[in-house]
Amino acid sequence: MHFKTYAFLAIFVTILVTVVTAAQISVAIENFSFKSQTVKIRINDSVQWTNKDRAGHTATSDTGVWDSGMLATGASFSRTFTQRGSFPYHCAPHPGMKGTVIVE
Ligand SMILES: *[C@@H]1O[C@H](CO)[C@@H](O)[C@H](O)[C@H]1NC(C)=O
Ligand SMILES: *[C@@H]1O[C@H](CO)[C@@H](O)[C@H](O)[C@H]1NC(C)=O
Ligand SMILES: [Cu+2]
């Protein structure tokens, strides 16, 4: 094969690996709590919250980084984390519901 073919393949594989390695982590909102309460993810992974309660809930960043808005029963919200750090969040109508996303 020509060098250009190898170069093309290398770029293609790199893109493929980058896409494949970004994971989606599921957090259930159940019984008025986030499960898991703390999730550790990698940069560019996304977290998807799904409300499995009868009551409406939100996943609202404590520091204003994101806000899911009200999630009805069965509704989901997903966010990709592109910055390292520790991101605490809560549920707006139920401030006792707390969680943390740690991006490392
Ligand atoms: C829901 O949460 C309450 C209070 O934390 C606890 O007593 C109860 O066992 C939980 N129920 C389920 C099904 O997890
Ligand atoms: C995260 O994604 C952005 C945009 O696709 C990319 O430029 C960056 O290199 C990625 N970072 C990591 C650590 O994968
Ligand atoms: Cu709530």
Short mmCIF file of N, CA and C and ligand atoms in Angstrom, two decimals:
data_model
loop_
_atom_site.label_atom_id
_atom_site.label_comp_id
_atom_site.label_asym_id
_atom_site.label_seq_id
_atom_site.Cartn_x
_atom_site.Cartn_y
_atom_site.Cartn_z
N MET A 1 0.85 -1.21 0.00
CA MET A 1 0.00 0.00 0.00
C MET A 1 0.87 1.25 0.00
N HIS A 2 0.34 2.31 -0.52
CA HIS A 2 1.06 3.58 -0.54
C HIS A 2 1.03 4.21 0.84
N PHE A 3 2.01 5.09 1.07
CA PHE A 3 2.07 5.82 2.35
C PHE A 3 0.77 6.57 2.61
N LYS A 4 0.23 7.17 1.56
CA LYS A 4 -1.02 7.96 1.72
C LYS A 4 -2.16 7.07 2.23
N THR A 5 -2.18 5.85 1.75
CA THR A 5 -3.23 4.92 2.19
C THR A 5 -3.08 4.64 3.68
N TYR A 6 -1.81 4.41 4.10
CA TYR A 6 -1.55 4.18 5.53
C TYR A 6 -1.97 5.39 6.35
N ALA A 7 -1.60 6.57 5.86
CA ALA A 7 -1.92 7.82 6.58
C ALA A 7 -3.43 7.97 6.72
N PHE A 8 -4.12 7.69 5.63
CA PHE A 8 -5.58 7.78 5.65
C PHE A 8 -6.16 6.80 6.67
N LEU A 9 -5.66 5.57 6.65
CA LEU A 9 -6.15 4.55 7.58
C LEU A 9 -5.89 4.94 9.02
N ALA A 10 -4.69 5.49 9.27
CA ALA A 10 -4.32 5.91 10.63
C ALA A 10 -5.29 6.97 11.14
N ILE A 11 -5.60 7.94 10.29
CA ILE A 11 -6.53 9.02 10.68
C ILE A 11 -7.92 8.43 10.92
N PHE A 12 -8.33 7.55 10.03
CA PHE A 12 -9.65 6.92 10.14
C PHE A 12 -9.78 6.16 11.46
N VAL A 13 -8.76 5.36 11.78
CA VAL A 13 -8.78 4.55 13.01
C VAL A 13 -8.78 5.47 14.23
N THR A 14 -8.00 6.54 14.18
CA THR A 14 -7.96 7.49 15.30
C THR A 14 -9.34 8.09 15.56
N ILE A 15 -10.01 8.49 14.49
CA ILE A 15 -11.36 9.06 14.62
C ILE A 15 -12.31 8.01 15.20
N LEU A 16 -12.23 6.80 14.68
CA LEU A 16 -13.09 5.71 15.13
C LEU A 16 -12.90 5.46 16.63
N VAL A 17 -11.64 5.37 17.06
CA VAL A 17 -11.32 5.11 18.47
C VAL A 17 -11.85 6.24 19.34
N THR A 18 -11.68 7.48 18.90
CA THR A 18 -12.16 8.64 19.66
C THR A 18 -13.68 8.56 19.84
N VAL A 19 -14.39 8.22 18.77
CA VAL A 19 -15.85 8.14 18.83
C VAL A 19 -16.27 7.00 19.75
N VAL A 20 -15.61 5.84 19.59
CA VAL A 20 -16.00 4.65 20.33
C VAL A 20 -15.71 4.79 21.82
N THR A 21 -14.63 5.48 22.19
CA THR A 21 -14.24 5.53 23.60
C THR A 21 -15.04 6.54 24.41
N ALA A 22 -15.76 7.47 23.75
CA ALA A 22 -16.61 8.38 24.51
C ALA A 22 -17.84 7.60 24.97
N ALA A 23 -17.99 7.47 26.27
CA ALA A 23 -19.05 6.62 26.81
C ALA A 23 -20.25 7.45 27.25
N GLN A 24 -21.36 6.76 27.38
CA GLN A 24 -22.53 7.40 27.97
C GLN A 24 -22.85 6.69 29.28
N ILE A 25 -22.91 7.45 30.34
CA ILE A 25 -23.15 6.91 31.68
C ILE A 25 -24.58 7.24 32.06
N SER A 26 -25.30 6.22 32.52
CA SER A 26 -26.70 6.42 32.88
C SER A 26 -26.85 6.66 34.38
N VAL A 27 -27.62 7.67 34.71
CA VAL A 27 -27.97 7.93 36.11
C VAL A 27 -29.49 7.89 36.20
N ALA A 28 -30.01 7.00 37.03
CA ALA A 28 -31.45 6.91 37.22
C ALA A 28 -31.87 7.86 38.33
N ILE A 29 -33.01 8.50 38.15
CA ILE A 29 -33.61 9.29 39.22
C ILE A 29 -34.75 8.43 39.76
N GLU A 30 -34.53 7.92 40.97
CA GLU A 30 -35.40 6.88 41.52
C GLU A 30 -35.61 7.14 42.99
N ASN A 31 -36.85 7.06 43.43
CA ASN A 31 -37.13 7.17 44.86
C ASN A 31 -36.49 8.43 45.46
N PHE A 32 -36.61 9.53 44.73
CA PHE A 32 -36.11 10.83 45.19
C PHE A 32 -34.61 10.82 45.46
N SER A 33 -33.86 10.07 44.63
CA SER A 33 -32.41 10.17 44.70
C SER A 33 -31.79 9.85 43.35
N PHE A 34 -30.54 10.30 43.18
CA PHE A 34 -29.79 10.04 41.95
C PHE A 34 -28.98 8.76 42.15
N LYS A 35 -29.11 7.82 41.20
CA LYS A 35 -28.38 6.55 41.29
C LYS A 35 -27.58 6.32 40.01
N SER A 36 -26.26 6.40 40.09
CA SER A 36 -25.46 6.56 41.28
C SER A 36 -25.33 8.03 41.67
N GLN A 37 -25.16 8.26 42.94
CA GLN A 37 -25.09 9.63 43.44
C GLN A 37 -23.84 10.34 42.92
N THR A 38 -22.70 9.59 42.88
CA THR A 38 -21.46 10.13 42.33
C THR A 38 -21.04 9.26 41.16
N VAL A 39 -20.81 9.89 39.99
CA VAL A 39 -20.28 9.15 38.85
C VAL A 39 -18.95 9.75 38.44
N LYS A 40 -18.00 8.86 38.15
CA LYS A 40 -16.69 9.29 37.66
C LYS A 40 -16.64 8.96 36.18
N ILE A 41 -16.38 9.98 35.37
CA ILE A 41 -16.36 9.78 33.93
C ILE A 41 -15.07 10.36 33.36
N ARG A 42 -14.86 10.14 32.06
CA ARG A 42 -13.72 10.73 31.38
C ARG A 42 -14.19 11.93 30.58
N ILE A 43 -13.22 12.76 30.23
CA ILE A 43 -13.55 13.94 29.43
C ILE A 43 -14.22 13.48 28.13
N ASN A 44 -15.24 14.19 27.71
CA ASN A 44 -16.04 13.92 26.51
C ASN A 44 -17.08 12.81 26.69
N ASP A 45 -17.11 12.18 27.84
CA ASP A 45 -18.20 11.24 28.09
C ASP A 45 -19.47 12.04 28.36
N SER A 46 -20.61 11.39 28.20
CA SER A 46 -21.85 12.07 28.54
C SER A 46 -22.59 11.32 29.63
N VAL A 47 -23.38 12.08 30.36
CA VAL A 47 -24.21 11.51 31.41
C VAL A 47 -25.66 11.68 30.99
N GLN A 48 -26.42 10.60 31.09
CA GLN A 48 -27.84 10.68 30.77
C GLN A 48 -28.65 10.37 32.03
N TRP A 49 -29.46 11.35 32.42
CA TRP A 49 -30.35 11.18 33.57
C TRP A 49 -31.73 10.75 33.06
N THR A 50 -32.31 9.76 33.70
CA THR A 50 -33.66 9.32 33.34
C THR A 50 -34.52 9.29 34.60
N ASN A 51 -35.65 9.95 34.53
CA ASN A 51 -36.54 10.01 35.70
C ASN A 51 -37.43 8.78 35.75
N LYS A 52 -37.23 7.96 36.76
CA LYS A 52 -38.04 6.74 36.93
C LYS A 52 -39.05 6.88 38.06
N ASP A 53 -39.18 8.12 38.57
CA ASP A 53 -40.16 8.39 39.63
C ASP A 53 -41.48 8.88 39.04
N ARG A 54 -42.50 8.87 39.88
CA ARG A 54 -43.78 9.46 39.46
C ARG A 54 -43.71 10.98 39.52
N ALA A 55 -42.90 11.48 40.46
CA ALA A 55 -42.74 12.93 40.62
C ALA A 55 -41.79 13.48 39.57
N GLY A 56 -41.93 14.76 39.24
CA GLY A 56 -41.01 15.42 38.34
C GLY A 56 -39.73 15.79 39.07
N HIS A 57 -38.59 15.73 38.37
CA HIS A 57 -37.30 16.07 38.97
C HIS A 57 -36.47 16.84 37.95
N THR A 58 -35.38 17.44 38.44
CA THR A 58 -34.41 18.06 37.53
C THR A 58 -33.01 17.58 37.91
N ALA A 59 -32.07 17.76 37.00
CA ALA A 59 -30.64 17.63 37.30
C ALA A 59 -30.07 19.01 37.02
N THR A 60 -29.83 19.76 38.09
CA THR A 60 -29.46 21.18 37.99
C THR A 60 -28.10 21.40 38.62
N SER A 61 -27.14 21.86 37.82
CA SER A 61 -25.80 22.15 38.33
C SER A 61 -25.85 23.17 39.46
N ASP A 62 -25.11 22.92 40.54
CA ASP A 62 -25.04 23.88 41.66
C ASP A 62 -24.42 25.20 41.24
N THR A 63 -23.58 25.15 40.19
CA THR A 63 -22.82 26.34 39.79
C THR A 63 -23.28 26.88 38.44
N GLY A 64 -24.47 26.48 38.01
CA GLY A 64 -25.03 27.05 36.78
C GLY A 64 -24.44 26.53 35.49
N VAL A 65 -23.78 25.35 35.54
CA VAL A 65 -23.16 24.81 34.32
C VAL A 65 -24.20 24.20 33.39
N TRP A 66 -25.22 23.57 33.97
CA TRP A 66 -26.32 23.01 33.15
C TRP A 66 -27.58 22.92 33.98
N ASP A 67 -28.71 22.79 33.28
CA ASP A 67 -29.99 22.58 33.95
C ASP A 67 -30.87 21.76 33.02
N SER A 68 -31.30 20.61 33.48
CA SER A 68 -32.11 19.73 32.62
C SER A 68 -33.49 20.31 32.38
N GLY A 69 -33.95 21.22 33.27
CA GLY A 69 -35.36 21.57 33.27
C GLY A 69 -36.14 20.41 33.86
N MET A 70 -37.44 20.59 34.03
CA MET A 70 -38.25 19.57 34.68
C MET A 70 -38.35 18.32 33.81
N LEU A 71 -38.03 17.18 34.39
CA LEU A 71 -38.14 15.90 33.70
C LEU A 71 -39.35 15.16 34.25
N ALA A 72 -40.31 14.91 33.37
CA ALA A 72 -41.49 14.14 33.76
C ALA A 72 -41.11 12.66 33.85
N THR A 73 -42.01 11.85 34.33
CA THR A 73 -41.77 10.40 34.40
C THR A 73 -41.35 9.86 33.03
N GLY A 74 -40.24 9.14 33.02
CA GLY A 74 -39.76 8.53 31.78
C GLY A 74 -38.89 9.43 30.93
N ALA A 75 -38.83 10.72 31.26
CA ALA A 75 -38.05 11.65 30.43
C ALA A 75 -36.56 11.57 30.75
N SER A 76 -35.73 11.87 29.75
CA SER A 76 -34.27 11.83 29.90
C SER A 76 -33.66 13.15 29.52
N PHE A 77 -32.45 13.38 30.05
CA PHE A 77 -31.65 14.54 29.69
C PHE A 77 -30.21 14.08 29.64
N SER A 78 -29.50 14.53 28.61
CA SER A 78 -28.12 14.09 28.44
C SER A 78 -27.20 15.29 28.27
N ARG A 79 -26.00 15.21 28.87
CA ARG A 79 -25.03 16.28 28.73
C ARG A 79 -23.64 15.69 28.57
N THR A 80 -22.86 16.24 27.63
CA THR A 80 -21.47 15.83 27.43
C THR A 80 -20.56 16.76 28.22
N PHE A 81 -19.60 16.17 28.94
CA PHE A 81 -18.68 16.94 29.78
C PHE A 81 -17.33 17.07 29.09
N THR A 82 -16.98 18.29 28.73
CA THR A 82 -15.76 18.53 27.97
C THR A 82 -14.69 19.21 28.82
N GLN A 83 -14.97 19.40 30.12
CA GLN A 83 -14.00 20.03 31.02
C GLN A 83 -13.77 19.10 32.20
N ARG A 84 -12.52 19.02 32.64
CA ARG A 84 -12.22 18.28 33.86
C ARG A 84 -12.81 19.00 35.06
N GLY A 85 -13.09 18.25 36.12
CA GLY A 85 -13.52 18.90 37.36
C GLY A 85 -14.57 18.09 38.08
N SER A 86 -15.00 18.65 39.19
CA SER A 86 -16.04 18.04 40.01
C SER A 86 -17.27 18.94 39.91
N PHE A 87 -18.38 18.35 39.48
CA PHE A 87 -19.59 19.14 39.20
C PHE A 87 -20.75 18.67 40.07
N PRO A 88 -20.97 19.37 41.20
CA PRO A 88 -22.10 19.01 42.04
C PRO A 88 -23.41 19.51 41.43
N TYR A 89 -24.47 18.74 41.65
CA TYR A 89 -25.78 19.15 41.15
C TYR A 89 -26.86 18.73 42.13
N HIS A 90 -28.06 19.20 41.87
CA HIS A 90 -29.18 18.91 42.76
C HIS A 90 -30.46 18.88 41.94
N CYS A 91 -31.57 18.59 42.61
CA CYS A 91 -32.88 18.67 41.98
C CYS A 91 -33.53 19.97 42.45
N ALA A 92 -33.97 20.80 41.50
CA ALA A 92 -34.50 22.13 41.86
C ALA A 92 -35.68 22.06 42.84
N PRO A 93 -36.71 21.25 42.59
CA PRO A 93 -37.82 21.22 43.55
C PRO A 93 -37.51 20.45 44.84
N HIS A 94 -36.45 19.64 44.85
CA HIS A 94 -36.11 18.85 46.03
C HIS A 94 -34.63 19.02 46.33
N PRO A 95 -34.24 20.12 46.99
CA PRO A 95 -32.81 20.44 47.17
C PRO A 95 -32.04 19.38 47.97
N GLY A 96 -32.76 18.50 48.67
CA GLY A 96 -32.09 17.41 49.39
C GLY A 96 -31.54 16.34 48.46
N MET A 97 -32.00 16.34 47.20
CA MET A 97 -31.50 15.38 46.22
C MET A 97 -30.22 15.93 45.62
N LYS A 98 -29.10 15.24 45.88
CA LYS A 98 -27.81 15.75 45.43
C LYS A 98 -27.02 14.69 44.69
N GLY A 99 -26.19 15.14 43.78
CA GLY A 99 -25.30 14.23 43.06
C GLY A 99 -24.05 14.97 42.63
N THR A 100 -23.06 14.22 42.15
CA THR A 100 -21.81 14.82 41.67
C THR A 100 -21.33 14.07 40.44
N VAL A 101 -20.90 14.82 39.45
CA VAL A 101 -20.23 14.24 38.28
C VAL A 101 -18.76 14.63 38.38
N ILE A 102 -17.88 13.64 38.42
CA ILE A 102 -16.45 13.91 38.47
C ILE A 102 -15.84 13.55 37.12
N VAL A 103 -15.27 14.54 36.46
CA VAL A 103 -14.67 14.35 35.14
C VAL A 103 -13.16 14.33 35.31
N GLU A 104 -12.54 13.18 35.00
CA GLU A 104 -11.09 13.07 35.20
C GLU A 104 -10.37 12.62 33.93
C1 LIG B 1 -36.88 5.03 49.19
O1 LIG B 1 -36.25 5.94 50.07
C2 LIG B 1 -36.70 5.84 51.40
C3 LIG B 1 -36.06 6.97 52.20
O2 LIG B 1 -34.72 7.15 51.86
C4 LIG B 1 -36.34 4.45 51.94
O3 LIG B 1 -36.79 4.32 53.25
C5 LIG B 1 -37.01 3.39 51.05
O4 LIG B 1 -36.59 2.12 51.47
C6 LIG B 1 -36.63 3.59 49.59
N1 LIG B 1 -37.40 2.67 48.77
C7 LIG B 1 -36.86 2.01 47.75
C8 LIG B 1 -37.79 1.15 46.98
O5 LIG B 1 -35.67 2.09 47.45
C1 LIG B 2 -12.92 15.91 23.31
O1 LIG B 2 -13.64 16.23 22.14
C2 LIG B 2 -13.13 17.36 21.46
C3 LIG B 2 -14.08 17.69 20.32
O2 LIG B 2 -14.46 16.53 19.62
C4 LIG B 2 -11.72 17.05 20.97
O3 LIG B 2 -11.18 18.15 20.30
C5 LIG B 2 -10.85 16.70 22.17
O4 LIG B 2 -9.57 16.29 21.74
C6 LIG B 2 -11.47 15.58 22.99
N1 LIG B 2 -10.69 15.38 24.18
C7 LIG B 2 -10.35 14.16 24.64
C8 LIG B 2 -9.49 14.13 25.87
O5 LIG B 2 -10.68 13.13 24.07
CU CU B 3 -36.58 16.00 42.63
#
